[in-house]
């Protein structure tokens, strides 16, 4: 706080602190708490009360229908018949309205019941999708690491500065394109009549249903999030003193040993950050599975959450689903930090 | 551990258009403390990297112990390199650092820790094995680097300005330690430095290098007392200089016509009359003459200032743009005031006339 004030002055530091507060409370803690709260209750209505509310609903419907009949009658030519009709309908509406008022007086308000029930509602098929999503996100992370570590090392330590800048540029250019466009590109490539199957066809292979089998989501996801692995690793490898690599080689270490004993231990914080980012992005991705499955393949867990919220309008179960995913991600982060033996401070570096 | 000899046969290296080392022949004897002395960018580190195997010569051949090193990588050569940055592994303990080379060679944990302990004892760090390098002082880290390099039992130890990061006191202390370790182990040391003091105190022999060319190879005494080029004369130790043209030669001596008159000095390279030359005389062989004292060569100068170094002083004199230094021990010092007119002088035997050439930058 004092150092903040000494570098930005009192006014600016107050503004900064205020904005940070709004961000932390209003955009992280608040929504999260609301979601957790939502996930912990249900509206419960007793048996008789349910019947009453059904009756009320029905009566409201009848009132609406009668209102239509009334406006029909009013459209008729002026006559005694018309006046009688309108009077009859108005009478009927009034009786129903009074019944509604009576019933509403007796209606019991639904009560909020707090319980963990929402967390037990996940059926076997949804739980399987949850596990599959986590497993796929782990696999995306592993593949991204295997692909990115050599690239990051080559750019940071092997390439000349000019070449390194070139490689970086070519890595960044595709990522300056909108994520949706990139996913659609994969859709075109992996579609049943897409580029990949066209090329397979030339070689006499039968076309492979990439999208239907769900592998399309996986491929597009690896592509979509791979760069989030490159940069953290690059940043840490870059700070490794090159003479350490040479010293290890001089003392007889093989390439594998150099990476295992010198480079990877040094790059651990970067690798951990890369893995966490890639995992979080793929486990929480909605756009990629939504475009790539399009209802022809099994959905991802994020799609289930979306459906709970916006299609079954069941915010309580939706919140429980979403919070389950949050917990899984947090567990993954701590596992990663444990596995790499890095603390929060190392990651912050 | 036994040292091996190293031989460079017409070794040169080019990076694109830039020739870092011109064709060089050099022989370093087994068990010798050999220094390559030169200003930064002269190619001395490049030579070291070629010997260690991290760079390949563009032409020529390097032999270690009579074996050609062509196509042999740094991990397979009987050399160990100590980097300027030391390149200790910061995440390993001191013991793991020292044992690293043995681990890479597949030695089991027990014997390799024993060996590491032996080496830590050698460099007087026997009880520091469990610390990490960052917890050690500069001099201790230095010794860890040496122990680590010696662990793989190299026949040749290559040192790339390893003392440059240390402060003066420690540097002087480490000089004698390095010399001790070299004597104890008998390993050939090739030591790279731009510090002539280091080279002179530690080495058996020195090569003076300038811009990719080795100018002189010799024992420390030879290099200091009988420099063969103007560059060697000015890079190794200080010198007072008088530029001119040789007017007369006789029996190992010559007379040179300078701005300040005729001066006599030895003529080790038998320069002939008429050649452009420079007369060099060391500050410690230059005297400030009082009325009665005589010297074969005398120059009238103005006193500027003195630098007290403790045991000795450097007196600075000036004439026009030329500056001269007289080095005196701190015993019975005469004192002068700025602007005093003095005469400095030296005998012909104390001075040396060498061909005109490029000087070392101050």
PDB file of N, CA and C in Angstrom, chain A residues 192-246:
ATOM      1  N   UNK A 192     -17.711 -33.841 -42.488  1.00  0.00           N
ATOM      2  CA  UNK A 192     -17.778 -35.089 -43.262  1.00  0.00           C
ATOM      3  C   UNK A 192     -17.390 -34.877 -44.723  1.00  0.00           C
ATOM      4  N   UNK A 193     -17.757 -33.696 -45.254  1.00  0.00           N
ATOM      5  CA  UNK A 193     -17.345 -33.391 -46.624  1.00  0.00           C
ATOM      6  C   UNK A 193     -16.203 -32.387 -46.616  1.00  0.00           C
ATOM      7  N   UNK A 194     -15.445 -32.393 -45.546  1.00  0.00           N
ATOM      8  CA  UNK A 194     -14.421 -31.371 -45.388  1.00  0.00           C
ATOM      9  C   UNK A 194     -13.104 -31.741 -46.041  1.00  0.00           C
ATOM     10  N   UNK A 195     -12.129 -30.846 -45.806  1.00  0.00           N
ATOM     11  CA  UNK A 195     -10.833 -30.970 -46.466  1.00  0.00           C
ATOM     12  C   UNK A 195     -10.135 -32.267 -46.073  1.00  0.00           C
ATOM     13  N   UNK A 196     -10.150 -32.578 -44.779  1.00  0.00           N
ATOM     14  CA  UNK A 196      -9.437 -33.765 -44.311  1.00  0.00           C
ATOM     15  C   UNK A 196      -9.966 -35.024 -44.969  1.00  0.00           C
ATOM     16  N   UNK A 197     -11.311 -35.127 -45.009  1.00  0.00           N
ATOM     17  CA  UNK A 197     -11.894 -36.323 -45.613  1.00  0.00           C
ATOM     18  C   UNK A 197     -11.699 -36.342 -47.121  1.00  0.00           C
ATOM     19  N   UNK A 198     -11.646 -35.159 -47.734  1.00  0.00           N
ATOM     20  CA  UNK A 198     -11.380 -35.085 -49.169  1.00  0.00           C
ATOM     21  C   UNK A 198     -10.011 -35.679 -49.479  1.00  0.00           C
ATOM     22  N   UNK A 199      -9.031 -35.265 -48.671  1.00  0.00           N
ATOM     23  CA  UNK A 199      -7.674 -35.757 -48.901  1.00  0.00           C
ATOM     24  C   UNK A 199      -7.588 -37.254 -48.614  1.00  0.00           C
ATOM     25  N   UNK A 200      -8.237 -37.688 -47.534  1.00  0.00           N
ATOM     26  CA  UNK A 200      -8.269 -39.127 -47.238  1.00  0.00           C
ATOM     27  C   UNK A 200      -8.888 -39.877 -48.401  1.00  0.00           C
ATOM     28  N   UNK A 201      -9.930 -39.275 -49.009  1.00  0.00           N
ATOM     29  CA  UNK A 201     -10.611 -39.901 -50.131  1.00  0.00           C
ATOM     30  C   UNK A 201      -9.689 -40.127 -51.316  1.00  0.00           C
ATOM     31  N   UNK A 202      -8.811 -39.130 -51.568  1.00  0.00           N
ATOM     32  CA  UNK A 202      -7.865 -39.284 -52.682  1.00  0.00           C
ATOM     33  C   UNK A 202      -7.005 -40.515 -52.511  1.00  0.00           C
ATOM     34  N   UNK A 203      -6.691 -40.831 -51.256  1.00  0.00           N
ATOM     35  CA  UNK A 203      -5.851 -41.997 -51.021  1.00  0.00           C
ATOM     36  C   UNK A 203      -6.670 -43.265 -50.823  1.00  0.00           C
ATOM     37  N   UNK A 204      -7.953 -43.166 -51.116  1.00  0.00           N
ATOM     38  CA  UNK A 204      -8.796 -44.344 -51.080  1.00  0.00           C
ATOM     39  C   UNK A 204      -9.301 -44.722 -49.706  1.00  0.00           C
ATOM     40  N   UNK A 205      -9.166 -43.825 -48.727  1.00  0.00           N
ATOM     41  CA  UNK A 205      -9.701 -44.150 -47.406  1.00  0.00           C
ATOM     42  C   UNK A 205     -11.177 -43.756 -47.341  1.00  0.00           C
ATOM     43  N   UNK A 206     -11.888 -44.459 -46.493  1.00  0.00           N
ATOM     44  CA  UNK A 206     -13.270 -44.044 -46.256  1.00  0.00           C
ATOM     45  C   UNK A 206     -13.261 -42.797 -45.388  1.00  0.00           C
ATOM     46  N   UNK A 207     -14.300 -41.971 -45.525  1.00  0.00           N
ATOM     47  CA  UNK A 207     -14.300 -40.743 -44.753  1.00  0.00           C
ATOM     48  C   UNK A 207     -14.538 -41.060 -43.273  1.00  0.00           C
ATOM     49  N   UNK A 208     -13.892 -40.284 -42.426  1.00  0.00           N
ATOM     50  CA  UNK A 208     -13.949 -40.508 -40.979  1.00  0.00           C
ATOM     51  C   UNK A 208     -14.887 -39.456 -40.381  1.00  0.00           C
ATOM     52  N   UNK A 209     -15.845 -39.860 -39.552  1.00  0.00           N
ATOM     53  CA  UNK A 209     -16.744 -38.862 -38.944  1.00  0.00           C
ATOM     54  C   UNK A 209     -16.079 -38.170 -37.758  1.00  0.00           C
ATOM     55  N   UNK A 210     -15.145 -37.228 -38.077  1.00  0.00           N
ATOM     56  CA  UNK A 210     -14.405 -36.548 -37.015  1.00  0.00           C
ATOM     57  C   UNK A 210     -15.354 -35.858 -36.033  1.00  0.00           C
ATOM     58  N   UNK A 211     -16.387 -35.193 -36.599  1.00  0.00           N
ATOM     59  CA  UNK A 211     -17.262 -34.403 -35.746  1.00  0.00           C
ATOM     60  C   UNK A 211     -18.167 -35.315 -34.922  1.00  0.00           C
ATOM     61  N   UNK A 212     -18.739 -36.306 -35.583  1.00  0.00           N
ATOM     62  CA  UNK A 212     -19.668 -37.192 -34.905  1.00  0.00           C
ATOM     63  C   UNK A 212     -19.013 -37.970 -33.775  1.00  0.00           C
ATOM     64  N   UNK A 213     -17.740 -38.311 -33.971  1.00  0.00           N
ATOM     65  CA  UNK A 213     -17.076 -39.122 -32.952  1.00  0.00           C
ATOM     66  C   UNK A 213     -16.589 -38.288 -31.775  1.00  0.00           C
ATOM     67  N   UNK A 214     -16.648 -36.967 -31.899  1.00  0.00           N
ATOM     68  CA  UNK A 214     -16.209 -36.119 -30.799  1.00  0.00           C
ATOM     69  C   UNK A 214     -14.732 -35.784 -30.862  1.00  0.00           C
ATOM     70  N   UNK A 215     -13.974 -36.427 -31.767  1.00  0.00           N
ATOM     71  CA  UNK A 215     -12.542 -36.110 -31.847  1.00  0.00           C
ATOM     72  C   UNK A 215     -12.329 -34.715 -32.423  1.00  0.00           C
ATOM     73  N   UNK A 216     -13.318 -34.224 -33.166  1.00  0.00           N
ATOM     74  CA  UNK A 216     -13.215 -32.870 -33.726  1.00  0.00           C
ATOM     75  C   UNK A 216     -13.054 -31.831 -32.637  1.00  0.00           C
ATOM     76  N   UNK A 217     -13.849 -31.978 -31.553  1.00  0.00           N
ATOM     77  CA  UNK A 217     -13.763 -31.022 -30.442  1.00  0.00           C
ATOM     78  C   UNK A 217     -12.350 -31.016 -29.898  1.00  0.00           C
ATOM     79  N   UNK A 218     -11.825 -32.215 -29.759  1.00  0.00           N
ATOM     80  CA  UNK A 218     -10.519 -32.380 -29.159  1.00  0.00           C
ATOM     81  C   UNK A 218      -9.439 -31.697 -29.998  1.00  0.00           C
ATOM     82  N   UNK A 219      -9.478 -31.969 -31.308  1.00  0.00           N
ATOM     83  CA  UNK A 219      -8.470 -31.401 -32.202  1.00  0.00           C
ATOM     84  C   UNK A 219      -8.552 -29.870 -32.187  1.00  0.00           C
ATOM     85  N   UNK A 220      -9.773 -29.356 -32.344  1.00  0.00           N
ATOM     86  CA  UNK A 220      -9.935 -27.908 -32.392  1.00  0.00           C
ATOM     87  C   UNK A 220      -9.504 -27.274 -31.077  1.00  0.00           C
ATOM     88  N   UNK A 221      -9.736 -28.000 -29.974  1.00  0.00           N
ATOM     89  CA  UNK A 221      -9.388 -27.438 -28.676  1.00  0.00           C
ATOM     90  C   UNK A 221      -7.889 -27.380 -28.471  1.00  0.00           C
ATOM     91  N   UNK A 222      -7.195 -28.420 -28.904  1.00  0.00           N
ATOM     92  CA  UNK A 222      -5.730 -28.397 -28.824  1.00  0.00           C
ATOM     93  C   UNK A 222      -5.221 -27.173 -29.576  1.00  0.00           C
ATOM     94  N   UNK A 223      -5.775 -26.975 -30.765  1.00  0.00           N
ATOM     95  CA  UNK A 223      -5.327 -25.853 -31.578  1.00  0.00           C
ATOM     96  C   UNK A 223      -5.669 -24.523 -30.920  1.00  0.00           C
ATOM     97  N   UNK A 224      -6.869 -24.446 -30.343  1.00  0.00           N
ATOM     98  CA  UNK A 224      -7.337 -23.166 -29.827  1.00  0.00           C
ATOM     99  C   UNK A 224      -6.516 -22.693 -28.629  1.00  0.00           C
ATOM    100  N   UNK A 225      -6.017 -23.630 -27.830  1.00  0.00           N
ATOM    101  CA  UNK A 225      -5.399 -23.201 -26.576  1.00  0.00           C
ATOM    102  C   UNK A 225      -3.911 -23.498 -26.462  1.00  0.00           C
ATOM    103  N   UNK A 226      -3.328 -23.991 -27.571  1.00  0.00           N
ATOM    104  CA  UNK A 226      -1.940 -24.438 -27.471  1.00  0.00           C
ATOM    105  C   UNK A 226      -0.981 -23.290 -27.163  1.00  0.00           C
ATOM    106  N   UNK A 227      -1.305 -22.112 -27.654  1.00  0.00           N
ATOM    107  CA  UNK A 227      -0.377 -20.996 -27.484  1.00  0.00           C
ATOM    108  C   UNK A 227      -0.276 -20.558 -26.033  1.00  0.00           C
ATOM    109  N   UNK A 228      -1.306 -20.859 -25.267  1.00  0.00           N
ATOM    110  CA  UNK A 228      -1.259 -20.470 -23.861  1.00  0.00           C
ATOM    111  C   UNK A 228      -0.248 -21.320 -23.105  1.00  0.00           C
ATOM    112  N   UNK A 229       0.232 -22.356 -23.756  1.00  0.00           N
ATOM    113  CA  UNK A 229       1.292 -23.168 -23.174  1.00  0.00           C
ATOM    114  C   UNK A 229       2.658 -22.633 -23.620  1.00  0.00           C
ATOM    115  N   UNK A 230       2.757 -22.171 -24.865  1.00  0.00           N
ATOM    116  CA  UNK A 230       4.066 -21.762 -25.390  1.00  0.00           C
ATOM    117  C   UNK A 230       4.655 -20.601 -24.589  1.00  0.00           C
ATOM    118  N   UNK A 231       3.864 -19.559 -24.374  1.00  0.00           N
ATOM    119  CA  UNK A 231       4.455 -18.337 -23.839  1.00  0.00           C
ATOM    120  C   UNK A 231       4.973 -18.463 -22.406  1.00  0.00           C
ATOM    121  N   UNK A 232       4.210 -19.059 -21.492  1.00  0.00           N
ATOM    122  CA  UNK A 232       4.787 -19.185 -20.143  1.00  0.00           C
ATOM    123  C   UNK A 232       6.071 -20.016 -20.142  1.00  0.00           C
ATOM    124  N   UNK A 233       6.101 -21.081 -20.937  1.00  0.00           N
ATOM    125  CA  UNK A 233       7.313 -21.906 -20.952  1.00  0.00           C
ATOM    126  C   UNK A 233       8.459 -21.119 -21.571  1.00  0.00           C
ATOM    127  N   UNK A 234       8.154 -20.448 -22.685  1.00  0.00           N
ATOM    128  CA  UNK A 234       9.185 -19.642 -23.346  1.00  0.00           C
ATOM    129  C   UNK A 234       9.773 -18.627 -22.365  1.00  0.00           C
ATOM    130  N   UNK A 235       8.899 -17.955 -21.631  1.00  0.00           N
ATOM    131  CA  UNK A 235       9.364 -16.904 -20.726  1.00  0.00           C
ATOM    132  C   UNK A 235      10.318 -17.436 -19.674  1.00  0.00           C
ATOM    133  N   UNK A 236      10.061 -18.625 -19.159  1.00  0.00           N
ATOM    134  CA  UNK A 236      10.964 -19.124 -18.118  1.00  0.00           C
ATOM    135  C   UNK A 236      12.237 -19.717 -18.736  1.00  0.00           C
ATOM    136  N   UNK A 237      12.088 -20.450 -19.842  1.00  0.00           N
ATOM    137  CA  UNK A 237      13.288 -21.040 -20.446  1.00  0.00           C
ATOM    138  C   UNK A 237      14.244 -19.932 -20.869  1.00  0.00           C
ATOM    139  N   UNK A 238      13.655 -18.828 -21.346  1.00  0.00           N
ATOM    140  CA  UNK A 238      14.450 -17.711 -21.825  1.00  0.00           C
ATOM    141  C   UNK A 238      15.389 -17.182 -20.741  1.00  0.00           C
ATOM    142  N   UNK A 239      14.974 -17.265 -19.480  1.00  0.00           N
ATOM    143  CA  UNK A 239      15.802 -16.723 -18.409  1.00  0.00           C
ATOM    144  C   UNK A 239      16.897 -17.690 -17.971  1.00  0.00           C
ATOM    145  N   UNK A 240      16.926 -18.878 -18.553  1.00  0.00           N
ATOM    146  CA  UNK A 240      17.972 -19.840 -18.166  1.00  0.00           C
ATOM    147  C   UNK A 240      19.295 -19.404 -18.793  1.00  0.00           C
ATOM    148  N   UNK A 241      20.343 -19.355 -17.965  1.00  0.00           N
ATOM    149  CA  UNK A 241      21.673 -18.993 -18.450  1.00  0.00           C
ATOM    150  C   UNK A 241      22.169 -20.104 -19.382  1.00  0.00           C
ATOM    151  N   UNK A 242      22.418 -19.730 -20.637  1.00  0.00           N
ATOM    152  CA  UNK A 242      22.822 -20.725 -21.640  1.00  0.00           C
ATOM    153  C   UNK A 242      24.068 -21.486 -21.244  1.00  0.00           C
ATOM    154  N   UNK A 243      24.934 -20.856 -20.432  1.00  0.00           N
ATOM    155  CA  UNK A 243      26.163 -21.560 -20.088  1.00  0.00           C
ATOM    156  C   UNK A 243      25.883 -22.724 -19.140  1.00  0.00           C
ATOM    157  N   UNK A 244      24.712 -22.716 -18.473  1.00  0.00           N
ATOM    158  CA  UNK A 244      24.366 -23.883 -17.652  1.00  0.00           C
ATOM    159  C   UNK A 244      24.147 -25.111 -18.515  1.00  0.00           C
ATOM    160  N   UNK A 245      23.515 -24.884 -19.676  1.00  0.00           N
ATOM    161  CA  UNK A 245      23.303 -25.989 -20.606  1.00  0.00           C
ATOM    162  C   UNK A 245      24.651 -26.489 -21.108  1.00  0.00           C
ATOM    163  N   UNK A 246      25.529 -25.531 -21.446  1.00  0.00           N
ATOM    164  CA  UNK A 246      26.847 -25.916 -21.942  1.00  0.00           C
ATOM    165  C   UNK A 246      27.652 -26.617 -20.860  1.00  0.00           C
TER     166      UNK A 246
END
